[in-house]
Short mmCIF file of C-alpha atoms in Angstrom, two decimals:
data_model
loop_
_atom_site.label_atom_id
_atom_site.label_comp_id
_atom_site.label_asym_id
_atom_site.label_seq_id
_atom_site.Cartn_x
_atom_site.Cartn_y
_atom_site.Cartn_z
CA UNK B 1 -17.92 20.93 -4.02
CA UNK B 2 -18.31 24.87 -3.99
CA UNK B 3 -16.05 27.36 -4.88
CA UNK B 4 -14.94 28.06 -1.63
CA UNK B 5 -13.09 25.19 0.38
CA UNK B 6 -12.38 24.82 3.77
CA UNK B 7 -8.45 24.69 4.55
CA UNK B 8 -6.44 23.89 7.54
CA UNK B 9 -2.75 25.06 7.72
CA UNK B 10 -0.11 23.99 10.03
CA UNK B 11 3.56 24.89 10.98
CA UNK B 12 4.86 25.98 13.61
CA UNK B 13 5.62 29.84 13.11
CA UNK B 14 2.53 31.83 13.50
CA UNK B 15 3.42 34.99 11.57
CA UNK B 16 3.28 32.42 8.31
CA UNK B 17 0.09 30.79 9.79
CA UNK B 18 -1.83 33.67 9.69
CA UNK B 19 -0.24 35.26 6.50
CA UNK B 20 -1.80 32.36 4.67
CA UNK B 21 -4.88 32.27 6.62
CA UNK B 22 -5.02 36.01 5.57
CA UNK B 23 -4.39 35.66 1.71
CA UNK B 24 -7.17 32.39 1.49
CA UNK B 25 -10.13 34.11 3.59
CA UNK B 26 -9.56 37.22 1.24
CA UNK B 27 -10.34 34.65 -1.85
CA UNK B 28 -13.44 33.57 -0.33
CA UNK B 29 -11.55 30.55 1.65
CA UNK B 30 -13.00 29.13 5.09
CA UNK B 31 -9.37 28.56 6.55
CA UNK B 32 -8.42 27.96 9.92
CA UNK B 33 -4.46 27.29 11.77
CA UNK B 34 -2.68 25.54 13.47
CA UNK B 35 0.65 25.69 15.11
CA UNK B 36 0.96 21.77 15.94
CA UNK B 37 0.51 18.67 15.20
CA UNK B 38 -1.91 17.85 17.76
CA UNK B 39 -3.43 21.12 17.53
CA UNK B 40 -4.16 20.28 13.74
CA UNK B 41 -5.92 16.69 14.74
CA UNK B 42 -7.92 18.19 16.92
CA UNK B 43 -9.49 20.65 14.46
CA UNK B 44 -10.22 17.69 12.28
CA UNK B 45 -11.90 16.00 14.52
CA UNK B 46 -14.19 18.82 15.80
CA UNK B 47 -14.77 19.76 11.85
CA UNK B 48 -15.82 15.96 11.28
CA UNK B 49 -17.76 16.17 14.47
CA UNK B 50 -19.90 19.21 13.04
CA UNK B 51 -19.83 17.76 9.64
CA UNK B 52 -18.07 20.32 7.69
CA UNK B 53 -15.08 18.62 7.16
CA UNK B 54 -11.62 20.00 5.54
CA UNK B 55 -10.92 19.84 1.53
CA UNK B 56 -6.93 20.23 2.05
CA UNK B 57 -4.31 20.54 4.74
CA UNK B 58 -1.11 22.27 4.03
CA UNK B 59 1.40 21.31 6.73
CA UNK B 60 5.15 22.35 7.34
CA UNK B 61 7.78 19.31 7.50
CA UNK B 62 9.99 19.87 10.09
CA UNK B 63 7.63 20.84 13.46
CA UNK B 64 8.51 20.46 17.41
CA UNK B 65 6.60 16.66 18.28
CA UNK B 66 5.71 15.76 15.54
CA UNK B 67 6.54 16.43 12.21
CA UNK B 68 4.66 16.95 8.85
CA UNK B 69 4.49 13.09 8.13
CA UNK B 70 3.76 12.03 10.94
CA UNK B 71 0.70 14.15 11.11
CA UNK B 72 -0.09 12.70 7.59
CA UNK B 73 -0.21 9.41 8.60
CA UNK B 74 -2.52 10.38 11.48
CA UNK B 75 -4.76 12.12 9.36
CA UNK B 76 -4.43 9.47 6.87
CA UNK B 77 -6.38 7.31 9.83
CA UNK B 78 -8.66 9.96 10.06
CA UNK B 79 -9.85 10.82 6.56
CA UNK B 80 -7.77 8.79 4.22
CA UNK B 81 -8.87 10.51 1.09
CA UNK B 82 -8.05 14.22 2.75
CA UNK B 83 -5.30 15.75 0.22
CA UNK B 84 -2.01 16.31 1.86
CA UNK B 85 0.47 19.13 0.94
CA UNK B 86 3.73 19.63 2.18
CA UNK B 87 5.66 23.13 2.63
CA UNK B 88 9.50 23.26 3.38
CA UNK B 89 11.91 25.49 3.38
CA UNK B 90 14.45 22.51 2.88
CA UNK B 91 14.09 21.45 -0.70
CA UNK B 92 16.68 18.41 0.07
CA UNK B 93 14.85 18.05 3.70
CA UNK B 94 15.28 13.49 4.38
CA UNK B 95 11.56 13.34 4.86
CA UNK B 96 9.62 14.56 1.85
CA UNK B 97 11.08 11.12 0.05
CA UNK B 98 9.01 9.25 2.71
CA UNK B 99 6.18 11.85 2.78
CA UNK B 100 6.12 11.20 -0.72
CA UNK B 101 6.12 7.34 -0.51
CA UNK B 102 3.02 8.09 2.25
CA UNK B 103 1.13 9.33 -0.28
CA UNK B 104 1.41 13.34 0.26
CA UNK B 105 -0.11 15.08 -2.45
CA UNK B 106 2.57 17.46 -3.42
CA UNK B 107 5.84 19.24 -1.78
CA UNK B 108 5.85 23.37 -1.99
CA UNK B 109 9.06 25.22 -1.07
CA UNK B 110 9.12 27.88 0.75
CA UNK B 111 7.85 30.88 0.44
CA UNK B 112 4.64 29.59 -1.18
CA UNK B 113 3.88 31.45 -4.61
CA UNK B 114 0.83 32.71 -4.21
CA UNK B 115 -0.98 32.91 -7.96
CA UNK B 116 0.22 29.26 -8.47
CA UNK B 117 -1.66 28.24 -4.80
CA UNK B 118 -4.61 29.80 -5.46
CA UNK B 119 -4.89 27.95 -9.16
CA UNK B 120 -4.40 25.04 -7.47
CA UNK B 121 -7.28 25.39 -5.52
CA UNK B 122 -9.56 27.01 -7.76
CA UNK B 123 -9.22 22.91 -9.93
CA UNK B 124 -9.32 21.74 -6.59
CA UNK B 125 -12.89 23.74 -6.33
CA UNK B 126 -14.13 22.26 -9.29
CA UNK B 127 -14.23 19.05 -8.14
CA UNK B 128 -13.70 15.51 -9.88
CA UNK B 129 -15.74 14.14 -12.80
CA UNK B 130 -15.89 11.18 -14.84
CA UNK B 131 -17.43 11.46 -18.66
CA UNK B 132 -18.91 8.54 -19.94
CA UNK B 133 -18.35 8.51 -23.62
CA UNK B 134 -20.52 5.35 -24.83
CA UNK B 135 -23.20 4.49 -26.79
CA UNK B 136 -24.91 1.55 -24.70
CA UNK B 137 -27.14 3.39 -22.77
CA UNK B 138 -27.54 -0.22 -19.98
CA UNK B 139 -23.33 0.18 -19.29
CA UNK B 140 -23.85 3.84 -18.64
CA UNK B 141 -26.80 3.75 -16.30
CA UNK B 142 -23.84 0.47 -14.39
CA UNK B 143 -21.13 2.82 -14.44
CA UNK B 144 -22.86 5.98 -13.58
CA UNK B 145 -24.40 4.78 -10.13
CA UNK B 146 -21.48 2.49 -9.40
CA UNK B 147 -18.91 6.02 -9.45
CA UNK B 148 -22.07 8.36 -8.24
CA UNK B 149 -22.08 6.36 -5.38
CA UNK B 150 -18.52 6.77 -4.33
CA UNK B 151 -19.29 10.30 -4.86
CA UNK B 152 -17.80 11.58 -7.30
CA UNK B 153 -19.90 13.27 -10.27
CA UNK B 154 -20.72 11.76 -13.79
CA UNK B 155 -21.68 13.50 -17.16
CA UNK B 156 -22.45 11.20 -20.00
CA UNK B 157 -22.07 11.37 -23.79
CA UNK B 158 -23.68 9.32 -26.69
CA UNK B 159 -22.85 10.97 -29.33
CA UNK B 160 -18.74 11.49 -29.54
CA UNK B 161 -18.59 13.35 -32.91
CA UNK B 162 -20.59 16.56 -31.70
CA UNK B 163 -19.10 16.29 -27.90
CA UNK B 164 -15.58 15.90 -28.69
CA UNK B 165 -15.18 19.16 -31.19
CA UNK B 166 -16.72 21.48 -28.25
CA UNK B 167 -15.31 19.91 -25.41
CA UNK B 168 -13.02 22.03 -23.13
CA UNK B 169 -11.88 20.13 -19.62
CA UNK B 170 -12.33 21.94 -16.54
CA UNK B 171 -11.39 21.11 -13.47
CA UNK B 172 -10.44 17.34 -12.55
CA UNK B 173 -11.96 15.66 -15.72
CA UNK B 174 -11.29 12.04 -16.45
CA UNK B 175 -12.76 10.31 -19.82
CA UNK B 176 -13.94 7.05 -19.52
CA UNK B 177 -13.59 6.36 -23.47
CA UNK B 178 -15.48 3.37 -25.27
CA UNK B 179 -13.16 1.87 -28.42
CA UNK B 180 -16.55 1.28 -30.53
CA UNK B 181 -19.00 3.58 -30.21
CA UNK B 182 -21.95 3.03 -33.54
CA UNK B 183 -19.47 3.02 -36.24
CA UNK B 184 -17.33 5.70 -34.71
CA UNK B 185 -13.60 4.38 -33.97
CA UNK B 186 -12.58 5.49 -30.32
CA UNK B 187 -9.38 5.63 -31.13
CA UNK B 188 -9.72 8.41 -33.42
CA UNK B 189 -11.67 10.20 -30.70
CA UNK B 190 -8.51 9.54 -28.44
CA UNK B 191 -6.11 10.91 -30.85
CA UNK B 192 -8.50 14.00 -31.06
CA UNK B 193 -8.40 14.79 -27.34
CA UNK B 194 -4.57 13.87 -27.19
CA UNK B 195 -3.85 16.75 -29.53
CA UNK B 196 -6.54 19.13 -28.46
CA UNK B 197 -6.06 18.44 -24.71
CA UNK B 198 -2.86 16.99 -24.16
CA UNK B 199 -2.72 16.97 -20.51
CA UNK B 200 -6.47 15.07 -19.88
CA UNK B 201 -6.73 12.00 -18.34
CA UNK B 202 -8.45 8.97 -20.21
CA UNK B 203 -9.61 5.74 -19.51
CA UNK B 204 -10.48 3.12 -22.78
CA UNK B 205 -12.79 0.50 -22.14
CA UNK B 206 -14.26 -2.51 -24.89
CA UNK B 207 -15.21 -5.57 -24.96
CA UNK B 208 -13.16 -6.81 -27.81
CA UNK B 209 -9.82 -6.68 -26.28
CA UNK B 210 -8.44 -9.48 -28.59
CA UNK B 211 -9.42 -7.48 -31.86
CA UNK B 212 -7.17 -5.04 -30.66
CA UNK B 213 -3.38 -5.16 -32.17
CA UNK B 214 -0.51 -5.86 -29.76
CA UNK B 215 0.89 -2.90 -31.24
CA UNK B 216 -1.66 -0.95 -30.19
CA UNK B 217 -1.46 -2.11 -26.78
CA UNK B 218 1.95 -1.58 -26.80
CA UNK B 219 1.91 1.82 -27.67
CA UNK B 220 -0.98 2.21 -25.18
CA UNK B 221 1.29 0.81 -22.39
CA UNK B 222 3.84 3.22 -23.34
CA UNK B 223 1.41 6.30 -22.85
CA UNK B 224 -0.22 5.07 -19.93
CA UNK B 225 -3.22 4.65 -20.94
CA UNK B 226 -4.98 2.26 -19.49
CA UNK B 227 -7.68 -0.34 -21.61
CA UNK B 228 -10.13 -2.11 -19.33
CA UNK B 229 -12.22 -4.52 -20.94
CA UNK B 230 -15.94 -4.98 -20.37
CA UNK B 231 -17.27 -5.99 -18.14
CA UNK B 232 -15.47 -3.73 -15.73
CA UNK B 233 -14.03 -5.00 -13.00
CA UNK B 234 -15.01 -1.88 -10.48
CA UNK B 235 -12.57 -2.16 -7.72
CA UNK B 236 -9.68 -1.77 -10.33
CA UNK B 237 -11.39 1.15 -12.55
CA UNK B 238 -11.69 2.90 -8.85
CA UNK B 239 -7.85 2.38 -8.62
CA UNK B 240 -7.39 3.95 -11.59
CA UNK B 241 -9.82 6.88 -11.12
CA UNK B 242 -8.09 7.78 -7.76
CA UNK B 243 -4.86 7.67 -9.01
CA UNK B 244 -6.08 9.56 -12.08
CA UNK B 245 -7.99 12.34 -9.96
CA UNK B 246 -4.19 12.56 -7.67
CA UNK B 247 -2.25 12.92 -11.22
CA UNK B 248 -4.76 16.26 -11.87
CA UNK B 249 -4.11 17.87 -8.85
CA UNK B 250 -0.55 17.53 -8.60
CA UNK B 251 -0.47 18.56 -12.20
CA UNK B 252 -2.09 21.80 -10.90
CA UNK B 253 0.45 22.47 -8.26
CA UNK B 254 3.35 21.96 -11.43
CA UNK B 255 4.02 26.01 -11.42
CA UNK B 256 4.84 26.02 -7.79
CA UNK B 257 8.76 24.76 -7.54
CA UNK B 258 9.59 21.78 -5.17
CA UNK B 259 7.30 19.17 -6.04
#
């Protein structure tokens, strides 16, 4: 994905429309409005039609015919992977609960702040990555075309000792993490990110599960963090990466209030 993304924003009061249109196509944005609903689902269709499709719609709640959610769950239909963010100026408003259930991405009050927006969108620029930190070069080549081909982008490391002291994350990163890796223990390489990058996402993967300690599960389980043994079952590392890659953004939108 390029730096500059392609952004649709709806509500119902133009002067705030075009404000925001105003702010994102002076940062290099391609943004267009909307002051509907139907009006919004329309652009998305023509911008599917001429293949340039959207990278985020940011949608007011509460809007004449139909609302914020509503138009979620029709663009859900649409493009079911298209992020989602709501704006309110009703922080206890009865529908973000539901919008929230319905998988929007993130809730922003009213009036927007600006710097925090923007950051958001610069991560959501970068795009989404998975590093493949393993030294069986056969389970890379598996796991690199399996995720390549659901498009999302794969860098892959051998060697964890010289990786892991110059790593810095960028963007939406997520580590897929082997536990044995040529003598090396992965779980040192885990504690290393955890305290250099606190806030990165990690998958572990092995195939000796039942060498592993309960305890160490345990404790695993109680971070989050999950351990897949080999070999993968795709469909639920995918879970995992999608829910991973939502975690990051909405992470990213943490400075604006109201999420």
């Amino acid at each position: 994905m390029s730096e500059s993304l392609r952004l649709l924003i709806v509500d119902d009061e133009p002067g705030l429309v075009q404000t925001l249109v105003d702010i994102l196509t002076l940062h290099d944005h391609q943004v267009e409005g909307a002051d509907s609903g139907s009006e919004a689902l329309e652009k998305l269709k023509a911008s599917q039609k001429d293949g340039r499709p959207f990278d985020c719609v940011f949608t007011d709640v509460r809007m004449p015919s139909m609302n914020g959610i509503e138009l979620h769950q029709a663009i859900k239909a649409l493009q079911p992977e298209l992020p989602v963010v709501l704006m309110t100026a009703y922080a206890h408003d009865s529908l973000i609960k539901e919008g929230l259930r319905e998988g929007i991405l993130a809730v922003l009050d009213k009036p927007l702040i600006v710097p925090a927006l923007l950051s958001f969108l610069r991560t959501l620029a970068k795009g989404f990555e998975v590093v493949l930190v393993d030294d069986d070069p056969g389970f890379r080549q598996t796991m690199r075309d399996l995720i390549q081909n659901t498009g999302i982008a794969v860098a892959e490391v051998e060697n964890p000792l010289d990786w892991v002291r110059d790593f810095q994350p960028e963007g939406c990163q997520i580590v897929l993490l082997d536990l044995k890796l040529n003598g090396i223990d992965g779980l040192d390489i885990l504690k290393q990110l955890q305290t250099e990058h606190p806030h990165l996402d990690i998958i572990l993967v092995t195939g000796y599960l039942d060498e592993i300690a309960p305890t160490i599960l345990a404790d695993l389980e109680i971070q989050k963090i999950p351990c897949l043994e080999k070999p993968l079952n795709f469909p639920v590392l995918q879970q995992h990466l999608v829910a991973a890659h939502r975690q990051s953004l909405i992470r990213s939108l943490e400075p604006l209030p109201g999420r």
